[in-house]
mmCIF file of C-alpha atoms in Angstrom:
data_model
loop_
_atom_site.group_PDB
_atom_site.id
_atom_site.type_symbol
_atom_site.label_atom_id
_atom_site.label_comp_id
_atom_site.label_asym_id
_atom_site.label_seq_id
_atom_site.Cartn_x
_atom_site.Cartn_y
_atom_site.Cartn_z
ATOM 1 C CA UNK A 1 -20.127 34.798 18.707
ATOM 2 C CA UNK A 2 -23.258 36.942 18.927
ATOM 3 C CA UNK A 3 -25.812 34.919 20.794
ATOM 4 C CA UNK A 4 -28.717 37.390 20.616
ATOM 5 C CA UNK A 5 -29.581 40.810 19.380
ATOM 6 C CA UNK A 6 -32.198 43.049 21.052
ATOM 7 C CA UNK A 7 -33.446 46.186 19.231
ATOM 8 C CA UNK A 8 -36.154 48.661 20.083
ATOM 9 C CA UNK A 9 -37.377 51.645 18.066
ATOM 10 C CA UNK A 10 -34.772 51.545 15.344
ATOM 11 C CA UNK A 11 -36.048 52.433 11.822
ATOM 12 C CA UNK A 12 -38.711 49.773 10.932
ATOM 13 C CA UNK A 13 -37.831 47.595 13.877
ATOM 14 C CA UNK A 14 -40.189 48.289 16.765
ATOM 15 C CA UNK A 15 -39.230 45.526 19.187
ATOM 16 C CA UNK A 16 -36.938 42.592 18.280
ATOM 17 C CA UNK A 17 -35.285 39.818 20.211
ATOM 18 C CA UNK A 18 -33.335 37.613 17.751
ATOM 19 C CA UNK A 19 -31.052 34.748 18.520
ATOM 20 C CA UNK A 20 -28.274 34.181 15.964
ATOM 21 C CA UNK A 21 -26.439 31.169 14.711
ATOM 22 C CA UNK A 22 -22.960 30.844 13.188
ATOM 23 C CA UNK A 23 -24.526 31.370 9.795
ATOM 24 C CA UNK A 24 -27.537 33.710 9.324
ATOM 25 C CA UNK A 25 -29.158 34.336 5.935
ATOM 26 C CA UNK A 26 -31.828 37.040 5.880
ATOM 27 C CA UNK A 27 -34.453 36.806 3.152
ATOM 28 C CA UNK A 28 -37.508 38.964 2.513
ATOM 29 C CA UNK A 29 -39.119 41.381 0.114
ATOM 30 C CA UNK A 30 -37.914 44.903 -0.678
ATOM 31 C CA UNK A 31 -38.642 47.189 2.295
ATOM 32 C CA UNK A 32 -39.204 44.364 4.763
ATOM 33 C CA UNK A 33 -36.320 45.488 7.005
ATOM 34 C CA UNK A 34 -33.329 43.362 6.102
ATOM 35 C CA UNK A 35 -31.172 46.417 5.348
ATOM 36 C CA UNK A 36 -32.329 48.108 8.524
ATOM 37 C CA UNK A 37 -31.166 45.128 10.618
ATOM 38 C CA UNK A 38 -27.856 45.139 8.750
ATOM 39 C CA UNK A 39 -27.425 48.883 9.286
ATOM 40 C CA UNK A 40 -27.924 48.394 13.037
ATOM 41 C CA UNK A 41 -24.363 46.999 13.090
ATOM 42 C CA UNK A 42 -23.115 50.079 11.291
ATOM 43 C CA UNK A 43 -24.679 52.181 14.014
ATOM 44 C CA UNK A 44 -22.939 50.198 16.742
ATOM 45 C CA UNK A 45 -19.616 50.531 14.893
ATOM 46 C CA UNK A 46 -20.163 54.293 14.686
ATOM 47 C CA UNK A 47 -20.838 54.449 18.445
ATOM 48 C CA UNK A 48 -17.704 52.409 19.206
ATOM 49 C CA UNK A 49 -15.516 54.534 16.888
ATOM 50 C CA UNK A 50 -16.873 57.837 18.341
ATOM 51 C CA UNK A 51 -18.598 58.684 15.052
ATOM 52 C CA UNK A 52 -22.138 58.627 16.324
ATOM 53 C CA UNK A 53 -22.784 62.350 15.763
ATOM 54 C CA UNK A 54 -21.489 62.355 12.152
ATOM 55 C CA UNK A 55 -23.192 59.016 11.411
ATOM 56 C CA UNK A 56 -26.575 60.342 12.567
ATOM 57 C CA UNK A 57 -26.270 63.429 10.457
ATOM 58 C CA UNK A 58 -25.148 61.415 7.420
ATOM 59 C CA UNK A 59 -28.416 59.426 7.697
ATOM 60 C CA UNK A 60 -30.595 62.583 7.665
ATOM 61 C CA UNK A 61 -30.760 63.146 11.420
ATOM 62 C CA UNK A 62 -32.060 61.269 14.502
ATOM 63 C CA UNK A 63 -35.679 61.248 13.320
ATOM 64 C CA UNK A 64 -34.703 59.033 10.386
ATOM 65 C CA UNK A 65 -33.264 56.488 12.795
ATOM 66 C CA UNK A 66 -36.090 56.457 15.320
ATOM 67 C CA UNK A 67 -39.031 54.169 14.629
ATOM 68 C CA UNK A 68 -41.678 56.609 13.106
ATOM 69 C CA UNK A 69 -39.674 59.579 14.456
ATOM 70 C CA UNK A 70 -39.536 61.161 17.866
ATOM 71 C CA UNK A 71 -43.316 61.616 18.127
ATOM 72 C CA UNK A 72 -43.670 57.865 18.168
ATOM 73 C CA UNK A 73 -40.448 56.743 19.809
ATOM 74 C CA UNK A 74 -38.699 58.241 22.837
ATOM 75 C CA UNK A 75 -35.372 56.447 22.303
ATOM 76 C CA UNK A 76 -33.537 53.738 20.435
ATOM 77 C CA UNK A 77 -32.368 50.827 22.595
ATOM 78 C CA UNK A 78 -29.958 48.097 21.581
ATOM 79 C CA UNK A 79 -28.250 45.099 23.249
ATOM 80 C CA UNK A 80 -25.859 42.508 21.785
ATOM 81 C CA UNK A 81 -25.020 39.388 23.818
ATOM 82 C CA UNK A 82 -21.562 37.934 23.030
ATOM 83 C CA UNK A 83 -20.972 34.251 23.916
ATOM 84 C CA UNK A 84 -23.635 34.546 26.678
ATOM 85 C CA UNK A 85 -20.905 36.164 28.737
ATOM 86 C CA UNK A 86 -20.866 39.900 28.031
ATOM 87 C CA UNK A 87 -23.679 42.007 26.575
ATOM 88 C CA UNK A 88 -23.129 45.495 25.213
ATOM 89 C CA UNK A 89 -26.119 47.831 25.578
ATOM 90 C CA UNK A 90 -26.921 51.413 24.725
ATOM 91 C CA UNK A 91 -29.798 53.882 24.620
ATOM 92 C CA UNK A 92 -29.988 56.794 22.262
ATOM 93 C CA UNK A 93 -32.303 59.789 22.775
ATOM 94 C CA UNK A 94 -33.137 62.668 20.435
ATOM 95 C CA UNK A 95 -31.804 66.130 21.211
ATOM 96 C CA UNK A 96 -33.719 69.289 20.439
ATOM 97 C CA UNK A 97 -31.788 69.662 17.198
ATOM 98 C CA UNK A 98 -31.679 66.943 14.469
ATOM 99 C CA UNK A 99 -28.953 65.144 16.464
ATOM 100 C CA UNK A 100 -29.069 62.519 19.158
ATOM 101 C CA UNK A 101 -27.070 61.711 22.248
ATOM 102 C CA UNK A 102 -26.111 58.565 24.126
ATOM 103 C CA UNK A 103 -28.350 58.427 27.194
ATOM 104 C CA UNK A 104 -26.156 55.492 28.355
ATOM 105 C CA UNK A 105 -23.847 52.764 27.175
ATOM 106 C CA UNK A 106 -22.490 49.845 29.180
ATOM 107 C CA UNK A 107 -22.348 46.089 29.550
ATOM 108 C CA UNK A 108 -23.926 43.233 31.429
ATOM 109 C CA UNK A 109 -21.520 40.543 32.622
ATOM 110 C CA UNK A 110 -22.795 37.075 33.331
ATOM 111 C CA UNK A 111 -20.244 35.656 35.760
ATOM 112 C CA UNK A 112 -22.409 32.546 36.346
ATOM 113 C CA UNK A 113 -22.816 31.779 32.621
ATOM 114 C CA UNK A 114 -26.589 31.252 33.071
ATOM 115 C CA UNK A 115 -28.405 30.065 29.983
ATOM 116 C CA UNK A 116 -31.385 32.255 30.869
ATOM 117 C CA UNK A 117 -31.102 35.604 29.131
ATOM 118 C CA UNK A 118 -32.221 37.634 32.147
ATOM 119 C CA UNK A 119 -29.804 40.487 31.540
ATOM 120 C CA UNK A 120 -30.888 42.712 34.480
ATOM 121 C CA UNK A 121 -29.789 39.939 36.764
ATOM 122 C CA UNK A 122 -26.265 40.011 35.327
ATOM 123 C CA UNK A 123 -23.566 42.309 36.789
ATOM 124 C CA UNK A 124 -23.967 45.672 35.164
ATOM 125 C CA UNK A 125 -21.410 48.348 34.337
ATOM 126 C CA UNK A 126 -22.323 51.804 33.064
ATOM 127 C CA UNK A 127 -19.708 53.237 30.690
ATOM 128 C CA UNK A 128 -21.317 56.494 29.660
ATOM 129 C CA UNK A 129 -24.266 58.649 30.652
ATOM 130 C CA UNK A 130 -25.782 61.535 28.611
ATOM 131 C CA UNK A 131 -22.775 61.979 26.314
ATOM 132 C CA UNK A 132 -22.302 62.834 22.618
ATOM 133 C CA UNK A 133 -19.764 60.012 22.037
ATOM 134 C CA UNK A 134 -18.972 56.789 23.834
ATOM 135 C CA UNK A 135 -15.762 56.227 25.760
ATOM 136 C CA UNK A 136 -15.757 52.439 25.267
ATOM 137 C CA UNK A 137 -12.949 52.366 22.718
ATOM 138 C CA UNK A 138 -10.495 53.846 25.248
ATOM 139 C CA UNK A 139 -11.728 52.205 28.449
ATOM 140 C CA UNK A 140 -8.941 50.171 30.042
ATOM 141 C CA UNK A 141 -11.090 47.626 32.022
ATOM 142 C CA UNK A 142 -10.785 44.042 30.780
ATOM 143 C CA UNK A 143 -14.550 43.745 30.148
ATOM 144 C CA UNK A 144 -14.332 46.697 27.792
ATOM 145 C CA UNK A 145 -11.406 44.895 26.041
ATOM 146 C CA UNK A 146 -13.590 41.846 25.642
ATOM 147 C CA UNK A 147 -16.303 43.864 23.954
ATOM 148 C CA UNK A 148 -13.835 45.689 21.738
ATOM 149 C CA UNK A 149 -12.688 42.337 20.222
ATOM 150 C CA UNK A 150 -16.133 42.046 18.665
ATOM 151 C CA UNK A 151 -17.240 45.622 18.159
ATOM 152 C CA UNK A 152 -14.142 46.664 16.199
ATOM 153 C CA UNK A 153 -14.892 43.854 13.694
ATOM 154 C CA UNK A 154 -18.384 45.101 12.979
ATOM 155 C CA UNK A 155 -18.122 46.118 9.363
ATOM 156 C CA UNK A 156 -20.829 45.830 6.778
ATOM 157 C CA UNK A 157 -19.370 44.948 3.479
ATOM 158 C CA UNK A 158 -20.886 46.530 0.387
ATOM 159 C CA UNK A 159 -19.048 45.647 -2.816
ATOM 160 C CA UNK A 160 -21.893 47.066 -4.974
ATOM 161 C CA UNK A 161 -20.021 49.918 -6.597
ATOM 162 C CA UNK A 162 -18.183 48.427 -9.566
ATOM 163 C CA UNK A 163 -18.691 51.460 -11.817
ATOM 164 C CA UNK A 164 -15.880 53.063 -13.734
ATOM 165 C CA UNK A 165 -15.260 55.357 -10.799
ATOM 166 C CA UNK A 166 -15.294 52.530 -8.231
ATOM 167 C CA UNK A 167 -12.381 52.817 -5.760
ATOM 168 C CA UNK A 168 -11.713 49.093 -6.276
ATOM 169 C CA UNK A 169 -10.630 49.774 -9.838
ATOM 170 C CA UNK A 170 -8.205 52.621 -9.209
ATOM 171 C CA UNK A 171 -5.059 53.300 -7.231
ATOM 172 C CA UNK A 172 -4.879 52.995 -3.487
ATOM 173 C CA UNK A 173 -2.317 53.531 -0.774
ATOM 174 C CA UNK A 174 -0.040 50.512 -0.631
ATOM 175 C CA UNK A 175 0.157 50.672 3.208
ATOM 176 C CA UNK A 176 -3.606 50.626 3.653
ATOM 177 C CA UNK A 177 -3.610 46.949 4.363
ATOM 178 C CA UNK A 178 -4.572 46.411 8.037
ATOM 179 C CA UNK A 179 -7.896 44.919 6.900
ATOM 180 C CA UNK A 180 -10.095 44.862 3.823
ATOM 181 C CA UNK A 181 -12.273 47.917 3.760
ATOM 182 C CA UNK A 182 -16.017 47.699 3.643
ATOM 183 C CA UNK A 183 -16.186 48.978 0.064
ATOM 184 C CA UNK A 184 -13.058 47.189 -1.150
ATOM 185 C CA UNK A 185 -11.295 50.424 -1.812
ATOM 186 C CA UNK A 186 -7.931 48.954 -0.641
ATOM 187 C CA UNK A 187 -8.407 45.630 -2.415
ATOM 188 C CA UNK A 188 -5.130 45.851 -4.341
ATOM 189 C CA UNK A 189 -3.100 46.852 -1.229
ATOM 190 C CA UNK A 190 -4.645 44.059 0.833
ATOM 191 C CA UNK A 191 -4.014 41.410 -1.815
ATOM 192 C CA UNK A 192 -0.446 42.664 -2.113
ATOM 193 C CA UNK A 193 -0.024 42.343 1.655
ATOM 194 C CA UNK A 194 -1.286 38.717 1.436
ATOM 195 C CA UNK A 195 1.121 37.926 -1.407
ATOM 196 C CA UNK A 196 4.008 39.230 0.663
ATOM 197 C CA UNK A 197 3.002 37.653 4.018
ATOM 198 C CA UNK A 198 0.865 34.642 3.310
ATOM 199 C CA UNK A 199 1.457 33.326 -0.222
ATOM 200 C CA UNK A 200 -0.538 30.155 0.392
ATOM 201 C CA UNK A 201 -3.719 32.185 1.133
ATOM 202 C CA UNK A 202 -2.987 34.543 -1.727
ATOM 203 C CA UNK A 203 -2.516 31.650 -4.246
ATOM 204 C CA UNK A 204 -5.723 30.043 -3.026
ATOM 205 C CA UNK A 205 -7.689 33.242 -3.694
ATOM 206 C CA UNK A 206 -6.187 33.330 -7.206
ATOM 207 C CA UNK A 207 -7.239 29.779 -7.792
ATOM 208 C CA UNK A 208 -10.836 30.468 -6.668
ATOM 209 C CA UNK A 209 -10.975 33.455 -8.940
ATOM 210 C CA UNK A 210 -9.807 31.284 -11.814
ATOM 211 C CA UNK A 211 -12.601 28.746 -11.051
ATOM 212 C CA UNK A 212 -15.295 31.387 -11.991
ATOM 213 C CA UNK A 213 -13.181 33.389 -14.493
ATOM 214 C CA UNK A 214 -11.204 30.878 -16.640
ATOM 215 C CA UNK A 215 -9.556 33.635 -18.673
ATOM 216 C CA UNK A 216 -7.883 34.986 -15.488
ATOM 217 C CA UNK A 217 -4.272 33.799 -15.129
ATOM 218 C CA UNK A 218 -2.976 35.613 -12.058
ATOM 219 C CA UNK A 219 -2.558 38.919 -10.279
ATOM 220 C CA UNK A 220 0.497 41.076 -11.139
ATOM 221 C CA UNK A 221 0.685 43.236 -8.047
ATOM 222 C CA UNK A 222 3.508 45.702 -7.595
ATOM 223 C CA UNK A 223 4.093 49.287 -6.373
ATOM 224 C CA UNK A 224 3.453 51.946 -8.939
ATOM 225 C CA UNK A 225 6.707 52.683 -10.825
ATOM 226 C CA UNK A 226 6.040 56.436 -10.559
ATOM 227 C CA UNK A 227 4.879 56.408 -6.968
ATOM 228 C CA UNK A 228 5.926 53.589 -4.635
ATOM 229 C CA UNK A 229 3.203 54.528 -2.156
ATOM 230 C CA UNK A 230 0.462 53.582 -4.632
ATOM 231 C CA UNK A 231 -0.685 50.224 -6.065
ATOM 232 C CA UNK A 232 -3.433 49.167 -8.460
ATOM 233 C CA UNK A 233 -5.180 45.857 -9.260
ATOM 234 C CA UNK A 234 -3.068 44.697 -12.209
ATOM 235 C CA UNK A 235 -3.464 41.165 -13.563
ATOM 236 C CA UNK A 236 -2.633 38.804 -16.461
ATOM 237 C CA UNK A 237 -4.994 37.120 -18.821
ATOM 238 C CA UNK A 238 -4.260 33.670 -20.278
ATOM 239 C CA UNK A 239 -2.699 33.649 -23.750
ATOM 240 C CA UNK A 240 -2.103 37.388 -23.931
ATOM 241 C CA UNK A 241 0.519 39.937 -22.931
ATOM 242 C CA UNK A 242 -1.906 42.866 -22.823
ATOM 243 C CA UNK A 243 -1.628 45.299 -19.872
ATOM 244 C CA UNK A 244 -4.710 44.779 -17.724
ATOM 245 C CA UNK A 245 -5.763 46.530 -14.528
ATOM 246 C CA UNK A 246 -8.923 46.927 -12.412
ATOM 247 C CA UNK A 247 -10.674 48.737 -15.193
ATOM 248 C CA UNK A 248 -10.423 45.642 -17.361
ATOM 249 C CA UNK A 249 -12.457 43.431 -15.031
ATOM 250 C CA UNK A 250 -16.197 42.959 -15.557
ATOM 251 C CA UNK A 251 -18.438 44.141 -12.732
ATOM 252 C CA UNK A 252 -19.184 40.605 -11.617
ATOM 253 C CA UNK A 253 -15.585 39.451 -11.645
ATOM 254 C CA UNK A 254 -14.406 42.430 -9.716
ATOM 255 C CA UNK A 255 -17.137 41.950 -7.106
ATOM 256 C CA UNK A 256 -16.310 38.206 -6.830
ATOM 257 C CA UNK A 257 -12.627 39.006 -6.283
ATOM 258 C CA UNK A 258 -13.488 41.271 -3.332
ATOM 259 C CA UNK A 259 -15.847 38.587 -1.901
ATOM 260 C CA UNK A 260 -13.220 35.888 -2.292
ATOM 261 C CA UNK A 261 -10.594 38.060 -0.594
ATOM 262 C CA UNK A 262 -12.968 38.811 2.278
ATOM 263 C CA UNK A 263 -14.086 35.187 2.863
ATOM 264 C CA UNK A 264 -10.787 33.408 2.228
ATOM 265 C CA UNK A 265 -8.410 35.759 4.146
ATOM 266 C CA UNK A 266 -6.291 33.896 6.698
ATOM 267 C CA UNK A 267 -7.088 36.197 9.611
ATOM 268 C CA UNK A 268 -10.908 36.312 9.731
ATOM 269 C CA UNK A 269 -12.927 39.023 11.585
ATOM 270 C CA UNK A 270 -15.059 37.821 14.537
ATOM 271 C CA UNK A 271 -18.200 38.772 12.536
ATOM 272 C CA UNK A 272 -18.638 39.210 8.813
ATOM 273 C CA UNK A 273 -21.752 41.145 7.691
ATOM 274 C CA UNK A 274 -22.573 41.320 3.954
ATOM 275 C CA UNK A 275 -25.462 43.024 2.231
ATOM 276 C CA UNK A 276 -26.714 41.277 -0.898
ATOM 277 C CA UNK A 277 -23.390 39.746 -1.992
ATOM 278 C CA UNK A 278 -24.980 38.035 -5.034
ATOM 279 C CA UNK A 279 -25.571 41.240 -7.057
ATOM 280 C CA UNK A 280 -24.155 40.871 -10.585
ATOM 281 C CA UNK A 281 -22.776 37.314 -10.069
ATOM 282 C CA UNK A 282 -23.162 34.484 -12.539
ATOM 283 C CA UNK A 283 -25.083 31.460 -11.122
ATOM 284 C CA UNK A 284 -21.829 29.451 -11.093
ATOM 285 C CA UNK A 285 -20.146 32.202 -9.091
ATOM 286 C CA UNK A 286 -23.143 32.258 -6.663
ATOM 287 C CA UNK A 287 -22.567 28.584 -5.904
ATOM 288 C CA UNK A 288 -18.891 29.213 -5.288
ATOM 289 C CA UNK A 289 -19.831 32.181 -3.134
ATOM 290 C CA UNK A 290 -22.063 29.873 -1.002
ATOM 291 C CA UNK A 291 -19.205 27.466 -0.549
ATOM 292 C CA UNK A 292 -16.960 30.262 0.694
ATOM 293 C CA UNK A 293 -19.568 31.548 3.041
ATOM 294 C CA UNK A 294 -20.151 28.203 4.603
ATOM 295 C CA UNK A 295 -16.380 27.627 4.910
ATOM 296 C CA UNK A 296 -15.852 31.060 6.498
ATOM 297 C CA UNK A 297 -18.652 30.433 9.032
ATOM 298 C CA UNK A 298 -16.381 27.835 10.686
ATOM 299 C CA UNK A 299 -14.084 30.706 11.783
ATOM 300 C CA UNK A 300 -16.377 33.721 11.747
ATOM 301 C CA UNK A 301 -19.995 34.390 12.378
ATOM 302 C CA UNK A 302 -21.766 35.298 9.151
ATOM 303 C CA UNK A 303 -24.739 37.611 8.787
ATOM 304 C CA UNK A 304 -25.858 38.239 5.199
ATOM 305 C CA UNK A 305 -28.959 39.445 3.460
ATOM 306 C CA UNK A 306 -30.016 38.236 0.004
ATOM 307 C CA UNK A 307 -32.790 38.211 -2.567
ATOM 308 C CA UNK A 308 -31.264 35.486 -4.659
ATOM 309 C CA UNK A 309 -33.184 32.202 -4.808
ATOM 310 C CA UNK A 310 -30.050 30.480 -6.123
ATOM 311 C CA UNK A 311 -28.063 31.540 -3.132
ATOM 312 C CA UNK A 312 -30.762 30.622 -0.635
ATOM 313 C CA UNK A 313 -30.919 27.072 -2.017
ATOM 314 C CA UNK A 314 -27.293 26.624 -1.141
ATOM 315 C CA UNK A 315 -27.993 26.849 2.595
ATOM 316 C CA UNK A 316 -29.809 24.729 5.167
ATOM 317 C CA UNK A 317 -33.265 25.646 6.409
ATOM 318 C CA UNK A 318 -31.912 26.394 9.900
ATOM 319 C CA UNK A 319 -29.643 29.037 8.465
ATOM 320 C CA UNK A 320 -32.552 31.116 7.118
ATOM 321 C CA UNK A 321 -34.191 34.068 8.867
ATOM 322 C CA UNK A 322 -37.421 35.323 7.160
ATOM 323 C CA UNK A 323 -38.089 39.085 7.403
ATOM 324 C CA UNK A 324 -41.619 40.313 6.896
ATOM 325 C CA UNK A 325 -43.666 43.483 7.462
ATOM 326 C CA UNK A 326 -46.463 43.021 9.986
ATOM 327 C CA UNK A 327 -48.486 46.172 10.170
ATOM 328 C CA UNK A 328 -45.941 48.978 10.300
ATOM 329 C CA UNK A 329 -42.996 47.044 11.712
ATOM 330 C CA UNK A 330 -40.412 44.435 10.692
ATOM 331 C CA UNK A 331 -40.772 40.925 12.005
ATOM 332 C CA UNK A 332 -37.917 38.390 12.001
ATOM 333 C CA UNK A 333 -38.469 34.603 12.188
ATOM 334 C CA UNK A 334 -36.076 31.655 12.076
ATOM 335 C CA UNK A 335 -37.152 28.747 9.856
ATOM 336 C CA UNK A 336 -37.233 25.275 11.384
ATOM 337 C CA UNK A 337 -36.166 22.202 9.399
ATOM 338 C CA UNK A 338 -38.532 20.087 11.474
ATOM 339 C CA UNK A 339 -41.549 22.118 10.399
ATOM 340 C CA UNK A 340 -40.652 22.202 6.647
ATOM 341 C CA UNK A 341 -39.149 18.758 6.227
ATOM 342 C CA UNK A 342 -42.469 17.108 5.152
ATOM 343 C CA UNK A 343 -43.161 19.725 2.546
ATOM 344 C CA UNK A 344 -39.646 19.523 1.161
ATOM 345 C CA UNK A 345 -39.473 15.725 1.176
ATOM 346 C CA UNK A 346 -42.982 14.859 0.094
ATOM 347 C CA UNK A 347 -43.202 17.401 -2.730
ATOM 348 C CA UNK A 348 -39.454 17.715 -3.566
ATOM 349 C CA UNK A 349 -39.461 21.414 -2.892
ATOM 350 C CA UNK A 350 -36.436 23.614 -2.262
ATOM 351 C CA UNK A 351 -36.237 26.515 0.157
ATOM 352 C CA UNK A 352 -36.590 28.927 -2.819
ATOM 353 C CA UNK A 353 -39.699 27.052 -3.957
ATOM 354 C CA UNK A 354 -41.268 27.549 -0.518
ATOM 355 C CA UNK A 355 -40.233 31.194 -0.587
ATOM 356 C CA UNK A 356 -41.609 31.930 -4.054
ATOM 357 C CA UNK A 357 -44.875 30.219 -3.256
ATOM 358 C CA UNK A 358 -45.106 32.338 -0.083
ATOM 359 C CA UNK A 359 -45.231 29.272 2.091
ATOM 360 C CA UNK A 360 -42.643 30.668 4.499
ATOM 361 C CA UNK A 361 -43.296 34.378 4.148
ATOM 362 C CA UNK A 362 -40.802 36.902 3.004
ATOM 363 C CA UNK A 363 -42.923 38.010 0.082
ATOM 364 C CA UNK A 364 -45.067 41.117 -0.583
#
């Protein structure tokens, strides 16, 4: 589990030290910095997978990642503490071009399991110095292996694209089933894999989909008759024998199927990061989504951002992290049930009431 995240000079985040819980729900206005925090994990995944150079260029260059550009910030620094045992750290500096390089990457190892987060006092290992890409993914030392367990699971899930050209609706490679991809492009292949290898989990996902889409009967997954290497999201509707595939699902139903598959899969990632999962969902589906998120948080650490008052009301006060803009930087703050209990009890207010009335921040 991620115990704490430290970020300096990344996008709108000037200087952040944020402890995390098993379940973390980020709320805030547009532009407050929720998505920047979420994208920080994409950056780390790119570093781990030796895609830092291409990732930087895909985001418009290093100046778009630095807080107010290189004239304001000399480097980006990050640290993630796992289980208060190992902490992965890195520093990124801008090159003369629009690229950046890794000034250093490494880890701190707390062999004494101290509860005091004084990382410089931990044992330190430097993996890389002044390199274009990190060597962590191929390092054979056991401490690197410990970090890889977490870093390889850093995937930010965006199931926003449910357009007619969405990869979730069309064909995919039937063998692309190691894990559910961040955009759901291999949804059919991954469900087919579950059907073949864990029917109980597969049938449970079907049942949850039926609970929000009563017309849905079951999936009808099979290799393409003309190309056994391909598969698509075929399904059956109740009381009809029509041919139906991914193009027949509504946007909300398709997005819910991807979310249900992610949160109900039998082999959960160490960390699940979801950006605004409520988009396009019916209120009943949002309640079901919250149930799945809370259930999944028993096995995986959950980090999600939302602007849905309905979804926020499904969680406890201690799960909420409010994101605001203070001056020109993003500020993150955990809510405390002890502080808000009187307001909520005496005036029968929900978390969303407090949010909408700007009593907890997170508004313009």
